[in-house]
mmCIF file of C-alpha atoms in Angstrom:
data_model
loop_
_atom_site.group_PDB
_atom_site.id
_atom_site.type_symbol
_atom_site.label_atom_id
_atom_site.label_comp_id
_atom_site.label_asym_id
_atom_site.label_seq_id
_atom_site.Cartn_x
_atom_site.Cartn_y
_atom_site.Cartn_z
ATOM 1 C CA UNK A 1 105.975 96.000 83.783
ATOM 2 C CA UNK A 2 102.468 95.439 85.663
ATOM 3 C CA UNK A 3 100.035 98.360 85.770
ATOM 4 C CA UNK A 4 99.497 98.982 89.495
ATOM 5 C CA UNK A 5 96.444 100.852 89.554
ATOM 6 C CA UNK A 6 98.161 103.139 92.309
ATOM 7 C CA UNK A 7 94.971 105.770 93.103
ATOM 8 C CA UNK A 8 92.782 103.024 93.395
ATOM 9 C CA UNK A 9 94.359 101.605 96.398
ATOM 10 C CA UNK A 10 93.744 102.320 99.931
ATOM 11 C CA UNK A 11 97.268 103.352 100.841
ATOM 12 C CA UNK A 12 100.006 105.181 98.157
ATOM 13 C CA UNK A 13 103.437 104.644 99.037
ATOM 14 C CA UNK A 14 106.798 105.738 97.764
ATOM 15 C CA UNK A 15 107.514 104.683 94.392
ATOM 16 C CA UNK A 16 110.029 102.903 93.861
ATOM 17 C CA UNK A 17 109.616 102.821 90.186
ATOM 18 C CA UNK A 18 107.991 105.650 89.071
ATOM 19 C CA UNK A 19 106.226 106.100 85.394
ATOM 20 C CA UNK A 20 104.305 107.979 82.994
ATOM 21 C CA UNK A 21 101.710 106.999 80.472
ATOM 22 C CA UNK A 22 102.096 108.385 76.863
ATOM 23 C CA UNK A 23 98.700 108.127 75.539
ATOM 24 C CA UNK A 24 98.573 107.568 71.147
ATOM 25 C CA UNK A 25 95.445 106.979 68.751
ATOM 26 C CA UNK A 26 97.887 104.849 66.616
ATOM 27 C CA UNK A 27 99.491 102.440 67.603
ATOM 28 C CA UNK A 28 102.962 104.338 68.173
ATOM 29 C CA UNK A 29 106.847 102.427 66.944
ATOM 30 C CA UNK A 30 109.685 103.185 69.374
ATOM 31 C CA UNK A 31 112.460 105.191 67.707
ATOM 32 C CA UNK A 32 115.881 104.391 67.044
ATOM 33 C CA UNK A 33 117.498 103.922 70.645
ATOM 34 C CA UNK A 34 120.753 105.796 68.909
ATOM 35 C CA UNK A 35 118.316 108.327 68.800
ATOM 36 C CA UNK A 36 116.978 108.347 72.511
ATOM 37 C CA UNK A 37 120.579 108.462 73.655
ATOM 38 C CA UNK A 38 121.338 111.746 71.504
ATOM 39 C CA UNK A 39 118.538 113.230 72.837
ATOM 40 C CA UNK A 40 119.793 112.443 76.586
ATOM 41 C CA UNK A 41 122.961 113.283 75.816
ATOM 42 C CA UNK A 42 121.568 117.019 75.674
ATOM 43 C CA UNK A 43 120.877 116.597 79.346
ATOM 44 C CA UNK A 44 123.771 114.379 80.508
ATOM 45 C CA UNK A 45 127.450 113.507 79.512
ATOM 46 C CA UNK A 46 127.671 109.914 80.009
ATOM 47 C CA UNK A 47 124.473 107.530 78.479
ATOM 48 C CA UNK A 48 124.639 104.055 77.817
ATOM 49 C CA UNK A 49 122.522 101.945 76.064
ATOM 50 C CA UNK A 50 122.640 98.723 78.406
ATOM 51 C CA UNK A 51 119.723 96.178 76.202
ATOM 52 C CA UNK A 52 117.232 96.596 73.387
ATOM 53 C CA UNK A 53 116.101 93.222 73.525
ATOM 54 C CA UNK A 54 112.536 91.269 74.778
ATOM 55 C CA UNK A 55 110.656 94.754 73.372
ATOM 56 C CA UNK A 56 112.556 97.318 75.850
ATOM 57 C CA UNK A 57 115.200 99.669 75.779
ATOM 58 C CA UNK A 58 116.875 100.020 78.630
ATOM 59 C CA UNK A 59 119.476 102.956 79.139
ATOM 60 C CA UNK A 60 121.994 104.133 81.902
ATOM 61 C CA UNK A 61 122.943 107.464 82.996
ATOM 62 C CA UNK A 62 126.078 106.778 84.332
ATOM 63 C CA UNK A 63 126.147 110.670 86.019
ATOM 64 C CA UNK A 64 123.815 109.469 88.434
ATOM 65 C CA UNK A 65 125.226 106.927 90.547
ATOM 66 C CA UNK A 66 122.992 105.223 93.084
ATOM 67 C CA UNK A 67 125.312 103.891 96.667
ATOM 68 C CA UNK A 68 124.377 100.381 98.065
ATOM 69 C CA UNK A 69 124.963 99.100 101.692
ATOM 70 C CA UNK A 70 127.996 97.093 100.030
ATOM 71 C CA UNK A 71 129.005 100.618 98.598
ATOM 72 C CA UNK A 72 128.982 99.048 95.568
ATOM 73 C CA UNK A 73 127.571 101.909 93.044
ATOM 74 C CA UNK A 74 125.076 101.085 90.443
ATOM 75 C CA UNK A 75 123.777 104.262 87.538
ATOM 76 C CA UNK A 76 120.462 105.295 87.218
ATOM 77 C CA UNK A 77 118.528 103.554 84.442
ATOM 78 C CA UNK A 78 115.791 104.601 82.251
ATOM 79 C CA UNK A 79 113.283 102.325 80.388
ATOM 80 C CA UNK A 80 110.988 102.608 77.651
ATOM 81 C CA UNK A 81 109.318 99.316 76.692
ATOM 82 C CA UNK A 82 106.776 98.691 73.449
ATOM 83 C CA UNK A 83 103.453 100.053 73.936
ATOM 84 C CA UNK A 84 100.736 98.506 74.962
ATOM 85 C CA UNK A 85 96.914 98.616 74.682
ATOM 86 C CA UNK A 86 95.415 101.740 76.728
ATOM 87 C CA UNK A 87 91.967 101.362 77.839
ATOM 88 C CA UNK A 88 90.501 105.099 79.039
ATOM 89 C CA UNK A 89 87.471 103.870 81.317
ATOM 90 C CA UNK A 90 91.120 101.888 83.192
ATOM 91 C CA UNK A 91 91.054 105.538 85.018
ATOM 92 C CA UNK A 92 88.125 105.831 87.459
ATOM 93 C CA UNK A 93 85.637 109.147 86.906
ATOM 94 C CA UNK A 94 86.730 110.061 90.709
ATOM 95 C CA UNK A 95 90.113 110.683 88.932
ATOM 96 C CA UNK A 96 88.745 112.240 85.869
ATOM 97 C CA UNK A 97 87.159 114.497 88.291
ATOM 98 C CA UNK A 98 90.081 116.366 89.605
ATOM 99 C CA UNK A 99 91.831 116.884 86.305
ATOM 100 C CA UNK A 100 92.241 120.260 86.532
ATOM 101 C CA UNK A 101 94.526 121.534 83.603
ATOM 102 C CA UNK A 102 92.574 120.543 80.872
ATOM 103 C CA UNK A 103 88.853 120.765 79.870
ATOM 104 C CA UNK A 104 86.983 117.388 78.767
ATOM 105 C CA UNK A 105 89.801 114.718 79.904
ATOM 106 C CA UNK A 106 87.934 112.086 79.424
ATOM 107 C CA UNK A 107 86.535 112.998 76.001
ATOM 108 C CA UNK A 108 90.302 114.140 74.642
ATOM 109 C CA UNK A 109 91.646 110.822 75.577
ATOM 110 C CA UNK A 110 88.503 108.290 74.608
ATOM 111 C CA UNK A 111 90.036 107.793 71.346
ATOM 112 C CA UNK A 112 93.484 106.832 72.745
ATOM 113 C CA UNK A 113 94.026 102.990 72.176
ATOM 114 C CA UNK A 114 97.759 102.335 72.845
ATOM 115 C CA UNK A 115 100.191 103.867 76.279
ATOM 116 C CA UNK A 116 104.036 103.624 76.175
ATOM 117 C CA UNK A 117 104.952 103.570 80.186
ATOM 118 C CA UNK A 118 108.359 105.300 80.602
ATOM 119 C CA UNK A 119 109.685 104.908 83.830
ATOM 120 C CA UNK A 120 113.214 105.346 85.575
ATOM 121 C CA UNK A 121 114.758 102.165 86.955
ATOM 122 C CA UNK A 122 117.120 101.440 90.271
ATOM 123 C CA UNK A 123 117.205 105.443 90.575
ATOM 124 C CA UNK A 124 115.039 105.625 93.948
ATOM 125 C CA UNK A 125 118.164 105.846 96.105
ATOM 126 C CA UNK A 126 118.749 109.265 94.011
ATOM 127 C CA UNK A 127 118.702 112.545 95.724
ATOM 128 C CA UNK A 128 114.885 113.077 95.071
ATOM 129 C CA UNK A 129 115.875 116.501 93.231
ATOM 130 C CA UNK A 130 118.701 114.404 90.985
ATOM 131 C CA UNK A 131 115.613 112.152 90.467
ATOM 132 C CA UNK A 132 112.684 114.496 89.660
ATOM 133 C CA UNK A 133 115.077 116.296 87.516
ATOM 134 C CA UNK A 134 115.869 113.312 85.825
ATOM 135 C CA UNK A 135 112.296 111.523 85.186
ATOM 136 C CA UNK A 136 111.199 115.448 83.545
ATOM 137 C CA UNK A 137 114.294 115.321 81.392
ATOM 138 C CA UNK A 138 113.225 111.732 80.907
ATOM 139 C CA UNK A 139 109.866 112.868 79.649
ATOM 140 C CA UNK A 140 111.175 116.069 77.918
ATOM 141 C CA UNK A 141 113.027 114.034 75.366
ATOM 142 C CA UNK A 142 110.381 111.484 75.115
ATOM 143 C CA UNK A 143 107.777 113.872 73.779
ATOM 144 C CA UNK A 144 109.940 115.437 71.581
ATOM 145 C CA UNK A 145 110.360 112.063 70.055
ATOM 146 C CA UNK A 146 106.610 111.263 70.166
ATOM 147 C CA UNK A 147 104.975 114.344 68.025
ATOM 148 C CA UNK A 148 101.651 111.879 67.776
ATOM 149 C CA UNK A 149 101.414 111.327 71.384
ATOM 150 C CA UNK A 150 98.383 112.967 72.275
ATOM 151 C CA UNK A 151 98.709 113.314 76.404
ATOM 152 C CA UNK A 152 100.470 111.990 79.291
ATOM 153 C CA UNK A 153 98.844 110.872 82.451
ATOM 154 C CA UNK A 154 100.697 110.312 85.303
ATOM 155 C CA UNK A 155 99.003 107.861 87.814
ATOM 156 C CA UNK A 156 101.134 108.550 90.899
ATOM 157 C CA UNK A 157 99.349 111.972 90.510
ATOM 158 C CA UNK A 158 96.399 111.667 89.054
ATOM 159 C CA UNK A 159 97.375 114.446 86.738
ATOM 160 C CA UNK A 160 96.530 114.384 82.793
ATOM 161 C CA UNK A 161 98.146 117.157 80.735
ATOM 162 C CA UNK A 162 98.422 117.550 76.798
ATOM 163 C CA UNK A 163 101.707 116.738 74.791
ATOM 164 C CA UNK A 164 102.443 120.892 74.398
ATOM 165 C CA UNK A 165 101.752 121.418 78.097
ATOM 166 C CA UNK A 166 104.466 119.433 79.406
ATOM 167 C CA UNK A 167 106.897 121.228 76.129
ATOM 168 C CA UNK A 168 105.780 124.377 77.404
ATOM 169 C CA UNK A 169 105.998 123.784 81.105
ATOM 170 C CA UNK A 170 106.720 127.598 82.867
ATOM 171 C CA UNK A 171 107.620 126.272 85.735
ATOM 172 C CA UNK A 172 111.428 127.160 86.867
ATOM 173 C CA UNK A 173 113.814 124.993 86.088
ATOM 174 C CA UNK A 174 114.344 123.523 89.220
ATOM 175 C CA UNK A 175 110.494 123.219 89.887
ATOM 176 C CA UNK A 176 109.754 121.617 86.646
ATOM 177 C CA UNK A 177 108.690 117.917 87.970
ATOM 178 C CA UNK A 178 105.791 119.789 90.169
ATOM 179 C CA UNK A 179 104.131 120.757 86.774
ATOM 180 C CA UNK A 180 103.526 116.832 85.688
ATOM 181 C CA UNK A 181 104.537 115.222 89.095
ATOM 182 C CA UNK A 182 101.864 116.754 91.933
ATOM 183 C CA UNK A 183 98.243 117.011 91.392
ATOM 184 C CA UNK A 184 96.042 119.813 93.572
ATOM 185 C CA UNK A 185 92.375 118.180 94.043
ATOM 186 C CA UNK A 186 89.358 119.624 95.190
ATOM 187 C CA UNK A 187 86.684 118.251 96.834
ATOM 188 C CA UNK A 188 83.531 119.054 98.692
ATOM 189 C CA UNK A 189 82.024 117.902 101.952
ATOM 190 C CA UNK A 190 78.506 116.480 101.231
ATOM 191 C CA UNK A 191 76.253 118.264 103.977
ATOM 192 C CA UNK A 192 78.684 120.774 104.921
ATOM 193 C CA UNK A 193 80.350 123.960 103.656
ATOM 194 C CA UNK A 194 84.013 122.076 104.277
ATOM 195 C CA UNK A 195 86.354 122.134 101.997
ATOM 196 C CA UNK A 196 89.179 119.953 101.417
ATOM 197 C CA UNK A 197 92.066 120.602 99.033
ATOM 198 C CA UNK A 198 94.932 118.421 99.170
ATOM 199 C CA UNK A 199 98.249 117.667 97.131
ATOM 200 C CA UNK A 200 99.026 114.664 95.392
ATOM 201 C CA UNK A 201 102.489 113.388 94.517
ATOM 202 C CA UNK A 202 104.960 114.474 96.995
ATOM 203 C CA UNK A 203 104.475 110.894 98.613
ATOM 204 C CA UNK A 204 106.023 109.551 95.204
ATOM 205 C CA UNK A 205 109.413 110.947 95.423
ATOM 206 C CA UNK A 206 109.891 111.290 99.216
ATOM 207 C CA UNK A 207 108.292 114.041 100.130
ATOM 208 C CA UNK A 208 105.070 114.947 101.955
ATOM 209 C CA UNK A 209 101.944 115.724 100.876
ATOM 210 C CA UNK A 210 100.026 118.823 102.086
ATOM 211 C CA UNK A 211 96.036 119.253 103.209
ATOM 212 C CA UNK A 212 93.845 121.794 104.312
ATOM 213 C CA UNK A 213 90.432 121.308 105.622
ATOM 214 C CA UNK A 214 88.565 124.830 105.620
ATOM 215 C CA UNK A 215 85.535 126.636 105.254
ATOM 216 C CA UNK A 216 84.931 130.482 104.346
ATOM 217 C CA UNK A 217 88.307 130.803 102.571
ATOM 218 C CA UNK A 218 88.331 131.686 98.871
ATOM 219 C CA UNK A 219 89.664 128.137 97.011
ATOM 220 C CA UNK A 220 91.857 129.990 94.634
ATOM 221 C CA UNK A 221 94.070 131.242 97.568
ATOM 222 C CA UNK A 222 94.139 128.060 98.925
ATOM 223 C CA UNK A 223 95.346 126.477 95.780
ATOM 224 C CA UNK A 224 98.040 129.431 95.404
ATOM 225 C CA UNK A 225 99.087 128.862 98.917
ATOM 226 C CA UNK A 226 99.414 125.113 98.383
ATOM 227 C CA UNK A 227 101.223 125.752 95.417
ATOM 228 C CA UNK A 228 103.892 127.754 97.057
ATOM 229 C CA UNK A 229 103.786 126.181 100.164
ATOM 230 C CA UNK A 230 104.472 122.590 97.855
ATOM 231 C CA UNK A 231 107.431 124.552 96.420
ATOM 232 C CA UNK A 232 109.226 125.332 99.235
ATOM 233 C CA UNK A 233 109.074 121.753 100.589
ATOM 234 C CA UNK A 234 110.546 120.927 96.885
ATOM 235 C CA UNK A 235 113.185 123.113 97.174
ATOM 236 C CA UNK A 236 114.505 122.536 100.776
ATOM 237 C CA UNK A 237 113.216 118.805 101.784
ATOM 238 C CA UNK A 238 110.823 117.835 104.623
ATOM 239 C CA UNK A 239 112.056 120.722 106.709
ATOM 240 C CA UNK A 240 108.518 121.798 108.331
ATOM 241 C CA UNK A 241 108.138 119.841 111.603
ATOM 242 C CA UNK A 242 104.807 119.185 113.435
ATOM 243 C CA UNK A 243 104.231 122.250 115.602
ATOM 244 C CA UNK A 244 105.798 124.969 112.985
ATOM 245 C CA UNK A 245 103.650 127.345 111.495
ATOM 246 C CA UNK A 246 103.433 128.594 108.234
ATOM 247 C CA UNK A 247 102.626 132.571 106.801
ATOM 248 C CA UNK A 248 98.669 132.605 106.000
ATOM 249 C CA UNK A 249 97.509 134.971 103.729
ATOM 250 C CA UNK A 250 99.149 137.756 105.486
ATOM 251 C CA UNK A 251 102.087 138.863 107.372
ATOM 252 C CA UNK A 252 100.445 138.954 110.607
ATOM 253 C CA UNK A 253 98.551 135.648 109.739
ATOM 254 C CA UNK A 254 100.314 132.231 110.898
ATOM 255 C CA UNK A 255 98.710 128.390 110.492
ATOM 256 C CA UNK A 256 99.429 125.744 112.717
ATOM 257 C CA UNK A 257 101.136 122.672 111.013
ATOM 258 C CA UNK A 258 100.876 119.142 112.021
ATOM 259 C CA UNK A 259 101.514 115.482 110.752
ATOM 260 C CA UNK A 260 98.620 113.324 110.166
ATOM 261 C CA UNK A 261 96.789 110.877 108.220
ATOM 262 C CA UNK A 262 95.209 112.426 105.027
ATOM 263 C CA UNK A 263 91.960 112.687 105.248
ATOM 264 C CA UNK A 264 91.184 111.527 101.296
ATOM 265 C CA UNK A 265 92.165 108.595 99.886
ATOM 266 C CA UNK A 266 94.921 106.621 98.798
ATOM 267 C CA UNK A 267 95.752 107.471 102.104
ATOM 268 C CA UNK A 268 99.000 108.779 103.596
ATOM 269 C CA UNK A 269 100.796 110.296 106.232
ATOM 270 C CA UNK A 270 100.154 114.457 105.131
ATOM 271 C CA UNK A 271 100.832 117.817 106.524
ATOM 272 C CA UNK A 272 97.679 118.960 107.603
ATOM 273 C CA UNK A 273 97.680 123.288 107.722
ATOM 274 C CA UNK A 274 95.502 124.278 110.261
ATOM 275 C CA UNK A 275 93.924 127.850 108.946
ATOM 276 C CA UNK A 276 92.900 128.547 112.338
ATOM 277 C CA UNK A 277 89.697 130.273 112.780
ATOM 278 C CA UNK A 278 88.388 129.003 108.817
ATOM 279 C CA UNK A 279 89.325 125.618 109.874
ATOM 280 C CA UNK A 280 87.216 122.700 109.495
ATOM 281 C CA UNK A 281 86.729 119.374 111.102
ATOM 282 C CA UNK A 282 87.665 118.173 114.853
ATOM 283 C CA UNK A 283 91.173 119.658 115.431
ATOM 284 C CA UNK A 284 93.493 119.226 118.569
ATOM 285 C CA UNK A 285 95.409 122.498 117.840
#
């Protein structure tokens, strides 16, 4: 599989084949595919093991059926090829930047020398909840097979997190791909006192993004709000509409809502939240 380096480019777009990095010191041996499918059989009744061969194991979940225009039905795959050489300067310092979760990325991972990319495979026409659930349960067992790996980093996202992180993920279980799959960045406007914090991730499974462009608003409640705000769009699909408004900080507090460009790159449409009077930039609403 090519390494598309997908937060370098201009544009993101949904991903058709979505993946995660799992980041080793040593170079790592895959385990006993008999093995994988035990471990997936925790999550799912009916696993095949469709090749081993040319350095990849490649596995069907035959719960998850994806429909084609010639209704011909097709399961959802999973693959986990050999690993590869990792290089850590591969991820630019704009990215390192707005890792979040953990302190020193760049220094825990320097030492890495070797990724294992597992990805899903013909699963995009999944419900994007059947698939989210899937690529975490994906990554679940992985880990647990991988006690050496040292981090994942998950390029859709931008988002590097430590082997126990992901294990311990608090999220609910329906929630649990937000953890690992969205990223919530931070940046400042040189010159200005604007603000822009923005998701990234949705646009990988479907979903939209979220931005808000602000000044005089405490971050930390903007990154709560986004949070929850990022949640509810999880949990009940691209249901807010240009022109709807969402609860501020209050009760008696409502922001404006509106499709747009993102501001910040890789660029794509976003739903901008207009916090009205702490709202920053040239805004037709």
């Amino acid at each position: 599989m090519k390494n598309k380096n997908i937060l370098n480019n201009e544009k993101a777009h949904f991903s058709h084949v979505y993946f995660y990095k799992l980041l080793f010191e040593k170079k790592p041996k895959l385990p006993n595919i008999e093995v994988i499918r035990k471990h997936l059989k925790k999550f799912y009744n009916d696993v095949d093991i469709i090749s081993k061969e040319d350095n990849i194991y490649n596995i069907a979940i035959n719960d998850l059926k994806v429909k084609y225009e010639d209704d011909k039905e097709i399961p959802a795959q999973l693959l986990m090829p050999e690993s590869i050489e990792f290089d850590y300067t591969s991820i630019d310092d704009k990215v390192y930047s707005q890792m979040f979760d953990i302190r020193n990325p760049k220094g825990i991972i320097e030492n890495c020398s070797y990724e294992i990319m597992i990805s899903d495979f013909l699963s995009a026409g999944l419900n994007y909840k059947d698939r989210a659930s899937l690529l975490n349960n994906w990554l679940m067992v992985a880990l647990k097979l991988f006690e050496d790996c040292i981090a994942v980093y998950n390029e859709q996202s931008g988002k590097l997190l430590l082997r126990y992180q992901i294990l311990n993920n608090t999220y609910p279980n329906n929630l649990r791909f937000l953890f690992s799959g969205v990223n919530i960045r931070i940046f400042s406007v040189e010159n200005s006192d604007d603000i822009i914090v923005d998701t990234l991730g949705m646009y990988a499974i479907g979903l939209p993004d979220i931005q808000y462009h602000f000044k005089n608003l405490d971050i930390k409640d903007i990154v709560s709000h986004a949070l929850n705000t990022i949640a509810y769009i999880f949990d009940n699909g691209a249901v807010i509409k240009s022109g709807d408004t969402l609860r501020g900080f209050s009760d008696d507090v409502v922001w404006n809502c509106r499709y747009e460009n993102s501001l910040l790159k890789p660029y794509r449409e976003i739903l901008d939240i207009n916090t009205l009077e702490y709202a920053a930039g040239n805004r037709k609403n």
